[in-house]
C-alpha atoms as a PDB file:
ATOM      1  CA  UNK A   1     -35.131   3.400  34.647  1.00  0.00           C
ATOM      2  CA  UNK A   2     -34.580   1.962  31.072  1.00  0.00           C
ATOM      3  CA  UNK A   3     -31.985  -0.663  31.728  1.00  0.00           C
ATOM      4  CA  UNK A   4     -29.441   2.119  31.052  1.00  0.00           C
ATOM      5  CA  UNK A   5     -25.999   2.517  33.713  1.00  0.00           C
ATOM      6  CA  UNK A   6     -26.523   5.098  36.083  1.00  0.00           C
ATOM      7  CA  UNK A   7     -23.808   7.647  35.006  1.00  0.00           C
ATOM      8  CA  UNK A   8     -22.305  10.382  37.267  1.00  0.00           C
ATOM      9  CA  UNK A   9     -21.379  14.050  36.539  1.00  0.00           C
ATOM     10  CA  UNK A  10     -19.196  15.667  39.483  1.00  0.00           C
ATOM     11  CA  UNK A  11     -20.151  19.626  39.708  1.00  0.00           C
ATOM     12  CA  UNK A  12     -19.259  22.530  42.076  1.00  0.00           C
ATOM     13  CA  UNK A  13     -20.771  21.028  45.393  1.00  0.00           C
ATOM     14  CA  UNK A  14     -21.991  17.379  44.949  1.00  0.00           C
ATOM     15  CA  UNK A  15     -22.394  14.774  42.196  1.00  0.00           C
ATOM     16  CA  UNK A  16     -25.564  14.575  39.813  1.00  0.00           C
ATOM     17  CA  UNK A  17     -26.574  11.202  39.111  1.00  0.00           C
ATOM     18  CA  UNK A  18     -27.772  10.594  35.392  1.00  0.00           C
ATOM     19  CA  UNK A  19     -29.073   8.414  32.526  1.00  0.00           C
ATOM     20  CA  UNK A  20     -28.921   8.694  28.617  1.00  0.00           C
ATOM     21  CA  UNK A  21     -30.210   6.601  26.077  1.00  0.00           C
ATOM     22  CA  UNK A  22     -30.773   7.466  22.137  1.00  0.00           C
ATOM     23  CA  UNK A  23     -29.117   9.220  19.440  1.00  0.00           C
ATOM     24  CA  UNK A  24     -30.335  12.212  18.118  1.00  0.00           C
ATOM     25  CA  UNK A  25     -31.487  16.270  19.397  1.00  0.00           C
ATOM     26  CA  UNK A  26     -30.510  16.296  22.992  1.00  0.00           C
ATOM     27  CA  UNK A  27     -33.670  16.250  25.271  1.00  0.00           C
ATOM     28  CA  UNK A  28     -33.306  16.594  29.397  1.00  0.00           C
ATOM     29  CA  UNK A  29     -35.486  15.598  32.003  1.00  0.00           C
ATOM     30  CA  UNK A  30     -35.660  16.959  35.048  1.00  0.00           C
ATOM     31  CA  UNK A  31     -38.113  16.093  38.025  1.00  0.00           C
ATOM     32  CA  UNK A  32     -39.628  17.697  40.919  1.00  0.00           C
ATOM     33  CA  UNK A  33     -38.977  17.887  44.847  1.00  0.00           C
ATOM     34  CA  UNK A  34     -39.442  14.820  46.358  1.00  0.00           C
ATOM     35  CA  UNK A  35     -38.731  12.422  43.527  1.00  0.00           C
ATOM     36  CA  UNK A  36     -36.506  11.052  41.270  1.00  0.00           C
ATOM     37  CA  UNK A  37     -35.926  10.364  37.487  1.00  0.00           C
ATOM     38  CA  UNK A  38     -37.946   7.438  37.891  1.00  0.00           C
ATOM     39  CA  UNK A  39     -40.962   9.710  37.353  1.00  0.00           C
ATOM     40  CA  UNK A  40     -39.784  10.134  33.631  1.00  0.00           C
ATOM     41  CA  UNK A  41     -39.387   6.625  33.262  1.00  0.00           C
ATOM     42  CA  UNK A  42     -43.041   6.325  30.998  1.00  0.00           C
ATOM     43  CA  UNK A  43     -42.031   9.608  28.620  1.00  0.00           C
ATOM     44  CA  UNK A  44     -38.563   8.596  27.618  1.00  0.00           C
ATOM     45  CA  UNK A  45     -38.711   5.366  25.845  1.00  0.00           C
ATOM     46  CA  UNK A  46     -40.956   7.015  23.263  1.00  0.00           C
ATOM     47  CA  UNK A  47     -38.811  10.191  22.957  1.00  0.00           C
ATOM     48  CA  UNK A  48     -35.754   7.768  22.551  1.00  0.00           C
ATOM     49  CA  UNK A  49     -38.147   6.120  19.488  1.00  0.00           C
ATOM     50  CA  UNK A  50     -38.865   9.348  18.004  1.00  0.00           C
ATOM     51  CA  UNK A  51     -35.428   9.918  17.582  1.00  0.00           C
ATOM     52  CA  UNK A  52     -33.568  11.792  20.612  1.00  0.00           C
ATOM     53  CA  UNK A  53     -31.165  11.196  23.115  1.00  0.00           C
ATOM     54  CA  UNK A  54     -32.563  11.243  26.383  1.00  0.00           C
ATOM     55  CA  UNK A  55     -30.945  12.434  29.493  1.00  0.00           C
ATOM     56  CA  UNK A  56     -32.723  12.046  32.904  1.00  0.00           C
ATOM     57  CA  UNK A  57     -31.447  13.731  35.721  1.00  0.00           C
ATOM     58  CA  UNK A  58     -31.739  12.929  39.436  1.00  0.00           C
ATOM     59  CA  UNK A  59     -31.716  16.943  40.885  1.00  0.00           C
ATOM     60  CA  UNK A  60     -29.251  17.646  43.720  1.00  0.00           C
ATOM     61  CA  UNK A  61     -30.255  15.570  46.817  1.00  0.00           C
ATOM     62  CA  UNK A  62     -32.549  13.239  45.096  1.00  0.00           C
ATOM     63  CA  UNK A  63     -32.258   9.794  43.579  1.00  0.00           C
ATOM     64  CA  UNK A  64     -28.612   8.793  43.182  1.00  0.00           C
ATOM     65  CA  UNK A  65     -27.351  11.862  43.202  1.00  0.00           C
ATOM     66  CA  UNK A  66     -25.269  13.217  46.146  1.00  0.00           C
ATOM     67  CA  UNK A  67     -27.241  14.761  49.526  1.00  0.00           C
ATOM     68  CA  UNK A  68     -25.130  17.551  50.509  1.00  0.00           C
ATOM     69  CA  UNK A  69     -25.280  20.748  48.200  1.00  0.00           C
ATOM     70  CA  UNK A  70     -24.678  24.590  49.498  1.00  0.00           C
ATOM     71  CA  UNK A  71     -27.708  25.605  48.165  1.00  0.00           C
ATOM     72  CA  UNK A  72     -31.359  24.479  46.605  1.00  0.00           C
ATOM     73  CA  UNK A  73     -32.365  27.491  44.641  1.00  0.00           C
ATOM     74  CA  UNK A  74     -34.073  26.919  40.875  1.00  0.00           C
ATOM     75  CA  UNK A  75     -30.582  29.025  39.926  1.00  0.00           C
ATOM     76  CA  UNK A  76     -28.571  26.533  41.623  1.00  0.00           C
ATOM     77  CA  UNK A  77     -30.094  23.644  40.086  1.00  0.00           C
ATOM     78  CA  UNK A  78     -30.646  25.638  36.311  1.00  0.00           C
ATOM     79  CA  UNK A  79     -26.320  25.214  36.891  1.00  0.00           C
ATOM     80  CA  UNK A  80     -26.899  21.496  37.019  1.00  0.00           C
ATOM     81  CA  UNK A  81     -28.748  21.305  34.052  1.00  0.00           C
ATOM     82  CA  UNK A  82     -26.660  24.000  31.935  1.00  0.00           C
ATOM     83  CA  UNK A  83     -23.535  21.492  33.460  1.00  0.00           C
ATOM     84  CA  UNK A  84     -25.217  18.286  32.097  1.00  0.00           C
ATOM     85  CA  UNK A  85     -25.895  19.734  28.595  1.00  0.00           C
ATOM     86  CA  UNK A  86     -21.931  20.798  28.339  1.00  0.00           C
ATOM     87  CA  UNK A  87     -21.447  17.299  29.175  1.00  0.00           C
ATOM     88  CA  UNK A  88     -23.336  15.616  27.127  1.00  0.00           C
ATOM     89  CA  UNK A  89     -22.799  18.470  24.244  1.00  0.00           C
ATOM     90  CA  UNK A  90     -25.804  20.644  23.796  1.00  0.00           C
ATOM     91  CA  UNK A  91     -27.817  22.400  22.772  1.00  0.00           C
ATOM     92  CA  UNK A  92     -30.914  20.962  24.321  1.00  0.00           C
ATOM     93  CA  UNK A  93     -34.458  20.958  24.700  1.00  0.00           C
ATOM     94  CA  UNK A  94     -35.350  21.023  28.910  1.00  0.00           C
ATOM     95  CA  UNK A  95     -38.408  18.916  30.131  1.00  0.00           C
ATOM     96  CA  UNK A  96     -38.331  20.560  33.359  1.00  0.00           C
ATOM     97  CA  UNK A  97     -41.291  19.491  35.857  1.00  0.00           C
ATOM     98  CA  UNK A  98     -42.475  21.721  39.064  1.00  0.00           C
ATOM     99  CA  UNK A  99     -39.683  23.909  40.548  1.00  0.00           C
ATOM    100  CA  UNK A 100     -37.294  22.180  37.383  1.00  0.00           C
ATOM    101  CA  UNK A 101     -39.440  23.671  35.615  1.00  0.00           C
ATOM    102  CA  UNK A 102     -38.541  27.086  36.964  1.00  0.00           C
ATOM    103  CA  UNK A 103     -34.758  25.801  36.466  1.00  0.00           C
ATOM    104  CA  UNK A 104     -34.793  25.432  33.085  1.00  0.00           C
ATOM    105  CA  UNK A 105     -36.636  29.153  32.662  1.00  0.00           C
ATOM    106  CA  UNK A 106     -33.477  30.120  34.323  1.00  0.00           C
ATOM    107  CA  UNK A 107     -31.263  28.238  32.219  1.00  0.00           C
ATOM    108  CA  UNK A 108     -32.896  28.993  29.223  1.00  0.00           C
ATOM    109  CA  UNK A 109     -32.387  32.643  30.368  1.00  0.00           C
ATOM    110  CA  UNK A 110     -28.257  32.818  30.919  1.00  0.00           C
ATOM    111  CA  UNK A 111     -27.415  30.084  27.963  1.00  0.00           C
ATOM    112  CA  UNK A 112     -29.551  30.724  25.037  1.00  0.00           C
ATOM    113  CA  UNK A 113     -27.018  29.178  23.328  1.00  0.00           C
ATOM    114  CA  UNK A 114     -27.529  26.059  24.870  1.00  0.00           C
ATOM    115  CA  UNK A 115     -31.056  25.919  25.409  1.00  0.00           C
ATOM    116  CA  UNK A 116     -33.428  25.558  22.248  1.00  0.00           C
ATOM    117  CA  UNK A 117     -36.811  24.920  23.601  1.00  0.00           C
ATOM    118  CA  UNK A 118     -37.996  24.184  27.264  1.00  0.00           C
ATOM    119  CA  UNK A 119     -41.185  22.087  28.358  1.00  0.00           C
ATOM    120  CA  UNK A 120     -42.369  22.918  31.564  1.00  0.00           C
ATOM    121  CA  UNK A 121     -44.697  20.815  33.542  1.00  0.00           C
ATOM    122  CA  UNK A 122     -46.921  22.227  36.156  1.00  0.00           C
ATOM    123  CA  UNK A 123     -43.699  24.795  36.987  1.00  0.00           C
ATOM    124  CA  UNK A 124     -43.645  26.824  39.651  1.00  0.00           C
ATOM    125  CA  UNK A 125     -41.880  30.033  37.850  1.00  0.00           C
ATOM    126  CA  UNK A 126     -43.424  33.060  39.219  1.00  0.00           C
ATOM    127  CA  UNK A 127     -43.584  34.399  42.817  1.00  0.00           C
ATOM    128  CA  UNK A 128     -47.014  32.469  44.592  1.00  0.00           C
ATOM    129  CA  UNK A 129     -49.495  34.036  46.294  1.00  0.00           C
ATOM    130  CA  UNK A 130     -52.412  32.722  47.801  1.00  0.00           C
ATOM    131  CA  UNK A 131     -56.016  34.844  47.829  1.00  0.00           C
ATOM    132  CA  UNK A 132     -58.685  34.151  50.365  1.00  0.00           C
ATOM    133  CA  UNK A 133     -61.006  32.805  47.883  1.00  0.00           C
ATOM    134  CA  UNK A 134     -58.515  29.873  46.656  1.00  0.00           C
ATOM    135  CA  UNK A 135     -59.399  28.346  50.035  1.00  0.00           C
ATOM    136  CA  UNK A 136     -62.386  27.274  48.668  1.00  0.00           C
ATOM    137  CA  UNK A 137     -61.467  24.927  46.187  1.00  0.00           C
ATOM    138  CA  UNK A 138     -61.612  21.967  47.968  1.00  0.00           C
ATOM    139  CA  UNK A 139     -58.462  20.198  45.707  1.00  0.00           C
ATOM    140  CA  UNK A 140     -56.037  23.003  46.360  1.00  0.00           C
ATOM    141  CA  UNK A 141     -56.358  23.284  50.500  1.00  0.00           C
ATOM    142  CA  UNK A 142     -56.005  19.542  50.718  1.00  0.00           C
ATOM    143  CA  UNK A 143     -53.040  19.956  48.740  1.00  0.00           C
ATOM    144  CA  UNK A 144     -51.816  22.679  50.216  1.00  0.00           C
ATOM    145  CA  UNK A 145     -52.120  21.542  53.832  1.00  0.00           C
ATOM    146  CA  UNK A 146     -50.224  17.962  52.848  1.00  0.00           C
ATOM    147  CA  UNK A 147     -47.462  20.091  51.250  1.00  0.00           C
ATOM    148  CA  UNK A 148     -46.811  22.677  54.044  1.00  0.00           C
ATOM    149  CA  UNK A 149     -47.063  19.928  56.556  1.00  0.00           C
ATOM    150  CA  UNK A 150     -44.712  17.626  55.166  1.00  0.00           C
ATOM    151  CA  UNK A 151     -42.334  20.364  54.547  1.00  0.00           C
ATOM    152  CA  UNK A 152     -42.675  21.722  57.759  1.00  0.00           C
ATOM    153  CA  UNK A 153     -42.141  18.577  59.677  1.00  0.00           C
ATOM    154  CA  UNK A 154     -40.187  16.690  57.042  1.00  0.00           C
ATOM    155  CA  UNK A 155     -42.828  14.251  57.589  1.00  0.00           C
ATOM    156  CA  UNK A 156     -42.922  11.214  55.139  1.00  0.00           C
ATOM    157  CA  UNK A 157     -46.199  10.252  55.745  1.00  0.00           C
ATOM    158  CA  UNK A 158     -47.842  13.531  55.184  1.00  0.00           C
ATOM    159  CA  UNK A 159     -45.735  13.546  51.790  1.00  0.00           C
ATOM    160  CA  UNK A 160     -46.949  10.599  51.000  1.00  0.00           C
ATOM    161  CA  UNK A 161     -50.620  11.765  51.333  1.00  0.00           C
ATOM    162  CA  UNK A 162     -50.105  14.841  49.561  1.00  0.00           C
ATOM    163  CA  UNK A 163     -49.174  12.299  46.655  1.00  0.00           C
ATOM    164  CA  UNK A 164     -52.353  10.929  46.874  1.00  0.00           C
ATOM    165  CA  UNK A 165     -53.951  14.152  46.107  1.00  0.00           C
ATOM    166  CA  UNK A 166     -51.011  14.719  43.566  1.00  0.00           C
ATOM    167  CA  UNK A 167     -52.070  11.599  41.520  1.00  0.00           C
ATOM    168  CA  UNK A 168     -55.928  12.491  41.015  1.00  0.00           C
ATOM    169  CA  UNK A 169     -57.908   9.309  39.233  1.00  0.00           C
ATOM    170  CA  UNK A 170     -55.257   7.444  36.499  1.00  0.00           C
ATOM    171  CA  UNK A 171     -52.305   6.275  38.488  1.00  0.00           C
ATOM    172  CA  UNK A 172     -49.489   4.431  36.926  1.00  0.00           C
ATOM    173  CA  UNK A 173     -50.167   0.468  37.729  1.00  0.00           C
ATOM    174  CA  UNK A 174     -47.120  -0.185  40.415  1.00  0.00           C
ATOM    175  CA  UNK A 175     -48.361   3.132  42.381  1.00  0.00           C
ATOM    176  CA  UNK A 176     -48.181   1.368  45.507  1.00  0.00           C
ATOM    177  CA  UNK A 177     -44.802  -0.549  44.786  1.00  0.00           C
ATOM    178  CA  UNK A 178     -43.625   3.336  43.803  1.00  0.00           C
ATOM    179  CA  UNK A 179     -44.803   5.105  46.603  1.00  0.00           C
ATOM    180  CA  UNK A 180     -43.127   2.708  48.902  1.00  0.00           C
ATOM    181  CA  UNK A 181     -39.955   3.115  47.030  1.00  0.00           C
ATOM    182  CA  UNK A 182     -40.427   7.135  47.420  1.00  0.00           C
ATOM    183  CA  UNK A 183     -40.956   6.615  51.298  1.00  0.00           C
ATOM    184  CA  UNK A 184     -37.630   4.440  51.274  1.00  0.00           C
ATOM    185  CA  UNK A 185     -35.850   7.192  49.264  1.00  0.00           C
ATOM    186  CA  UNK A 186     -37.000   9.914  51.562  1.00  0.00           C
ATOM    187  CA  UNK A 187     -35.682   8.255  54.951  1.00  0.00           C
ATOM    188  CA  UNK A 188     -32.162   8.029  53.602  1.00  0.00           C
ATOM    189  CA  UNK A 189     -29.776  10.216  55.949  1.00  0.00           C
ATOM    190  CA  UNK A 190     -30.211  13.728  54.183  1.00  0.00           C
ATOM    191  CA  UNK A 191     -32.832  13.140  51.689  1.00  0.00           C
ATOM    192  CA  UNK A 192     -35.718  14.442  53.646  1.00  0.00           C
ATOM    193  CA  UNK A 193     -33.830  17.467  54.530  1.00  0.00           C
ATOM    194  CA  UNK A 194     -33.064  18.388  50.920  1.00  0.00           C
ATOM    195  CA  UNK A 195     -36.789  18.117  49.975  1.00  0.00           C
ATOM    196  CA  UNK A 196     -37.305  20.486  53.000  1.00  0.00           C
ATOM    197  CA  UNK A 197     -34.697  23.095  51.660  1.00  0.00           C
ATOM    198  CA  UNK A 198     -35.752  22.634  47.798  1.00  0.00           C
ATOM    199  CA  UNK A 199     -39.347  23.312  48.778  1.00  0.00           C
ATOM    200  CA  UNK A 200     -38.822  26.752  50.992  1.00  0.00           C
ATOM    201  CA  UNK A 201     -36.568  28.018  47.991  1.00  0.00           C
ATOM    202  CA  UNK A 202     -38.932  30.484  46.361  1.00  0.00           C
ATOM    203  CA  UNK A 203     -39.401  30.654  42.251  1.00  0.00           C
ATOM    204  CA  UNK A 204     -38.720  34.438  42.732  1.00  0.00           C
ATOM    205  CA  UNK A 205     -35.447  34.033  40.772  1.00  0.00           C
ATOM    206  CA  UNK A 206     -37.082  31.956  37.836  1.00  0.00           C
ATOM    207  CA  UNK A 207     -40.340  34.628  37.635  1.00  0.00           C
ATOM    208  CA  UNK A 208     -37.469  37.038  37.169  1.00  0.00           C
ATOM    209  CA  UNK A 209     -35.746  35.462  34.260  1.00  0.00           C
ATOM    210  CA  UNK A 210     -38.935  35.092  32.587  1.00  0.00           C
ATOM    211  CA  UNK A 211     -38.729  38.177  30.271  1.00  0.00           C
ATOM    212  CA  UNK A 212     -35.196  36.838  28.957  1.00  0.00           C
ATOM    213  CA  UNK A 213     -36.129  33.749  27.340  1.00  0.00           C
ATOM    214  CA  UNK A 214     -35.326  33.345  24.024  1.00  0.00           C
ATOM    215  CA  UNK A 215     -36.408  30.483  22.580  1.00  0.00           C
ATOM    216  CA  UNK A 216     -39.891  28.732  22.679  1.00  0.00           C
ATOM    217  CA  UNK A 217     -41.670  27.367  25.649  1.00  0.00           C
ATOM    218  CA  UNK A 218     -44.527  25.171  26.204  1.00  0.00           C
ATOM    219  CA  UNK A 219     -46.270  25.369  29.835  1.00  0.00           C
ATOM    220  CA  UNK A 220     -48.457  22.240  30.435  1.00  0.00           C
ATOM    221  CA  UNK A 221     -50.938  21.823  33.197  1.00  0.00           C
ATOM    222  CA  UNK A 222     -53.258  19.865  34.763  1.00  0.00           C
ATOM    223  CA  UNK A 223     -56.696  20.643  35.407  1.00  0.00           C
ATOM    224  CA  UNK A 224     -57.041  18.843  38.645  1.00  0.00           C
ATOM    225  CA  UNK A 225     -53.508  20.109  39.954  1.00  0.00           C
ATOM    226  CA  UNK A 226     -53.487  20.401  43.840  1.00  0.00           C
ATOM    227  CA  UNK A 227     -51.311  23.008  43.552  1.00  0.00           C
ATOM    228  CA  UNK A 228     -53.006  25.729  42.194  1.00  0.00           C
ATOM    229  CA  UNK A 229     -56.838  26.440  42.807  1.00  0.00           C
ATOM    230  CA  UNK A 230     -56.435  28.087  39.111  1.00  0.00           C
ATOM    231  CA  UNK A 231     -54.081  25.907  36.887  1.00  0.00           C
ATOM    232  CA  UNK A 232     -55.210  27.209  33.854  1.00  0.00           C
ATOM    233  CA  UNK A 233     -54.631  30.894  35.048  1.00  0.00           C
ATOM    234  CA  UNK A 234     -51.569  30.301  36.656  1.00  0.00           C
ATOM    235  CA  UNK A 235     -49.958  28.650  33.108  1.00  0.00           C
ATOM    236  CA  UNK A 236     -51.663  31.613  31.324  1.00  0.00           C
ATOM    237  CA  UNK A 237     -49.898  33.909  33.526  1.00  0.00           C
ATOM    238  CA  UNK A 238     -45.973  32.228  33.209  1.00  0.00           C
ATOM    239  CA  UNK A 239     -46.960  32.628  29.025  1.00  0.00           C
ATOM    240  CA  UNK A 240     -47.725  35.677  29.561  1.00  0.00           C
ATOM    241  CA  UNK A 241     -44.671  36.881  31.331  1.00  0.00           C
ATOM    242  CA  UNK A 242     -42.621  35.326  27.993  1.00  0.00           C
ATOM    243  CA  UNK A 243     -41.442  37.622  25.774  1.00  0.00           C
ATOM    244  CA  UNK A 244     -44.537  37.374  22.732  1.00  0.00           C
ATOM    245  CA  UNK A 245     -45.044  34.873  20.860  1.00  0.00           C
ATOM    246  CA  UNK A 246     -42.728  32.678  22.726  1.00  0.00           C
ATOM    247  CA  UNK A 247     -45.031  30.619  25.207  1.00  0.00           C
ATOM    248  CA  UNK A 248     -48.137  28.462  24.367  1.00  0.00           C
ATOM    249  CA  UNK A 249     -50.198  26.769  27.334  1.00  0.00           C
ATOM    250  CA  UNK A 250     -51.692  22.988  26.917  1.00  0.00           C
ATOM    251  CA  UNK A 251     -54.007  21.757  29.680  1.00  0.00           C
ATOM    252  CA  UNK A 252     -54.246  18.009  30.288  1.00  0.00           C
ATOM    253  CA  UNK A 253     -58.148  17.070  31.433  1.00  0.00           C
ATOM    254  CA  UNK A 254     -58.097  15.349  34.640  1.00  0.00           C
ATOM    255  CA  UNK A 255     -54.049  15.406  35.564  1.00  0.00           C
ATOM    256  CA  UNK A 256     -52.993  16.617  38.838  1.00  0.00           C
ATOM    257  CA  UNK A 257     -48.987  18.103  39.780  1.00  0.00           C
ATOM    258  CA  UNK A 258     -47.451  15.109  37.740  1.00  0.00           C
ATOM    259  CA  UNK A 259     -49.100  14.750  34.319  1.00  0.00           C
ATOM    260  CA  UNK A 260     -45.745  12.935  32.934  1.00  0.00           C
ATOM    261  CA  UNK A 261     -46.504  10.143  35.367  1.00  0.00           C
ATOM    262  CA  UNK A 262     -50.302  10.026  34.850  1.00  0.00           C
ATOM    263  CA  UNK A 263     -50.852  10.694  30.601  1.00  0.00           C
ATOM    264  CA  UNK A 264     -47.219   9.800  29.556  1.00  0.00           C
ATOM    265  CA  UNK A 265     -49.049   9.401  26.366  1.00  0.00           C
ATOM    266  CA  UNK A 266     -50.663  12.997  25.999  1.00  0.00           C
ATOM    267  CA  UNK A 267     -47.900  14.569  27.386  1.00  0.00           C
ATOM    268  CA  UNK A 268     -45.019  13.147  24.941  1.00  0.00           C
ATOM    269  CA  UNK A 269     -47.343  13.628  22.114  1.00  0.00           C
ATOM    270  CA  UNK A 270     -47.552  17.475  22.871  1.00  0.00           C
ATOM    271  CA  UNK A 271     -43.812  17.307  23.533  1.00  0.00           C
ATOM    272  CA  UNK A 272     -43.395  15.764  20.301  1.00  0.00           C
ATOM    273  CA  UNK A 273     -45.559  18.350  18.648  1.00  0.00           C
ATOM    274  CA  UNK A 274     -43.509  21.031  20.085  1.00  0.00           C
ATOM    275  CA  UNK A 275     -40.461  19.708  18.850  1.00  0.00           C
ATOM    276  CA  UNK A 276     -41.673  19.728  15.109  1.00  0.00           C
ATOM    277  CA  UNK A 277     -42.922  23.278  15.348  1.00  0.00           C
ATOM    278  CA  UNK A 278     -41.725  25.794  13.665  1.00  0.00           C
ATOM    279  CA  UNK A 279     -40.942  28.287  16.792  1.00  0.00           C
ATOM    280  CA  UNK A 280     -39.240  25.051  18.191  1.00  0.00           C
ATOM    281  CA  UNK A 281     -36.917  24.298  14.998  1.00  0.00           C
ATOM    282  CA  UNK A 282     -35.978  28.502  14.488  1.00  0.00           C
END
């Protein structure tokens, strides 16, 4: 992703597949379902500039990392990222997007000690529920229907157009060289099957470790995310669930579910922001 060696960390159950570049406060990124580090690969050169070392993490059956795991839960995978920090000698600050994002509320949760700050990007941390009147909103059942469906019949294509509603307006300038390397990804033996299992694992366990965070966290959303038909209520409501004072929402005008990948700009200047806070340094 940055010219850096692909480096390997062997765990209880498979092998993670890494990359670290920098000196400085320990930063990791961690992607969503579906994807890969490669998704980070706009935010970290400028983190890496600002002065951190930068960790980006293929999750358990993506990217380079190994296929077969014994389970997908956002606990499971908050033990990758806890194991990564020992590694690499924490504490850290988690950029943890979609159900990482739940991970590294969980991780936060059982290793304060290790965990200083966490970013989450459009996370899915609490228990979902859909009410009849979300239907409505024309973004959110087109997203909605592309997920289900290509979880439900590990269909690449179907993933593929739930991207396109994913990626609303600004898309990075290879999209179409990095879609076709997702679709590639996603029809290696196993890799399809992983995204299946991550995606029926419910953020039950993460909305539950909520109220045990101890350090700072910054929610960010996109207004035009797919995911929700109320982004800005459903970051309002993870905030709220933080013990006070802890959590602070930023919305991002026009992003959909990957804001990292669409305003890598905005969203490592709020990053940046929240590292030079005060709640963020305590």
């Amino acid at each position: 992703m940055t010219g850096t060696t692909t480096e390997y960390l062997t765990v209880d159950g498979g092998t993670l597949a890494y990359e670290v570049a920098g000196s400085g406060p320990l930063i990791v990124l961690a992607h969503g379902m579906g994807i890969s580090r490669a998704a980070f690969r706009a935010v970290l050169p400028p983190l890496v500039a600002a002065g951190y070392r930068v960790a980006a993490l293929d999750l358990r059956g993506c990217g380079e990392s190994s296929v077969e795991w014994p389970a997908w839960s956002r606990t499971a995978i908050a033990g990758d990222l806890l194991a990564l920090i020992r590694h690499l000698g924490g504490p850290a600050v988690i950029v943890g997007h979609s159900v990482a994002g739940g991970a590294a509320t969980i991780a936060a949760a059982l290793e304060p000690s290790l965990v200083t700050g966490v970013v989450e990007l459009a996370p899915f941390t609490r228990k979902q529920s859909i009410r009849l009147g979300d239907l409505r909103v024309r973004r959110f059942r087109r997203g909605m229907l592309r997920l289900l469906g290509a979880g439900m019949f590990g269909s690449v294509r179907l993933w593929r157009s739930y991207l396109e509603v994913a990626y609303p307006g600004v898309r990075p300038d290879d999209w179409a060289e990095r879609v076709a390397r997702i679709e590639t990804t996603l029809r290696e033996p196993g890799r399809m099957k992983a995204m299946q299992a991550m995606g029926r694992s419910a953020p039950t366990d993460a909305g539950a470790h909520l109220g045990r965070v101890r350090c700072p966290v910054l929610v960010v959303m996109g207004t035009e995310d797919p995911d929700w038909a109320d982004p800005h209520a459903e970051g309002s409501a993870i905030v709220a669930a933080l013990p006070d004072g802890l959590g602070s929402l930023a919305m991002i005008e026009g992003a959909g579910h990957y804001p990292h990948d669409q305003y890598p700009e905005q969203v490592v200047a709020l990053t940046l922001a929240f590292l030079g806070s005060d709640a963020a340094r305590a």
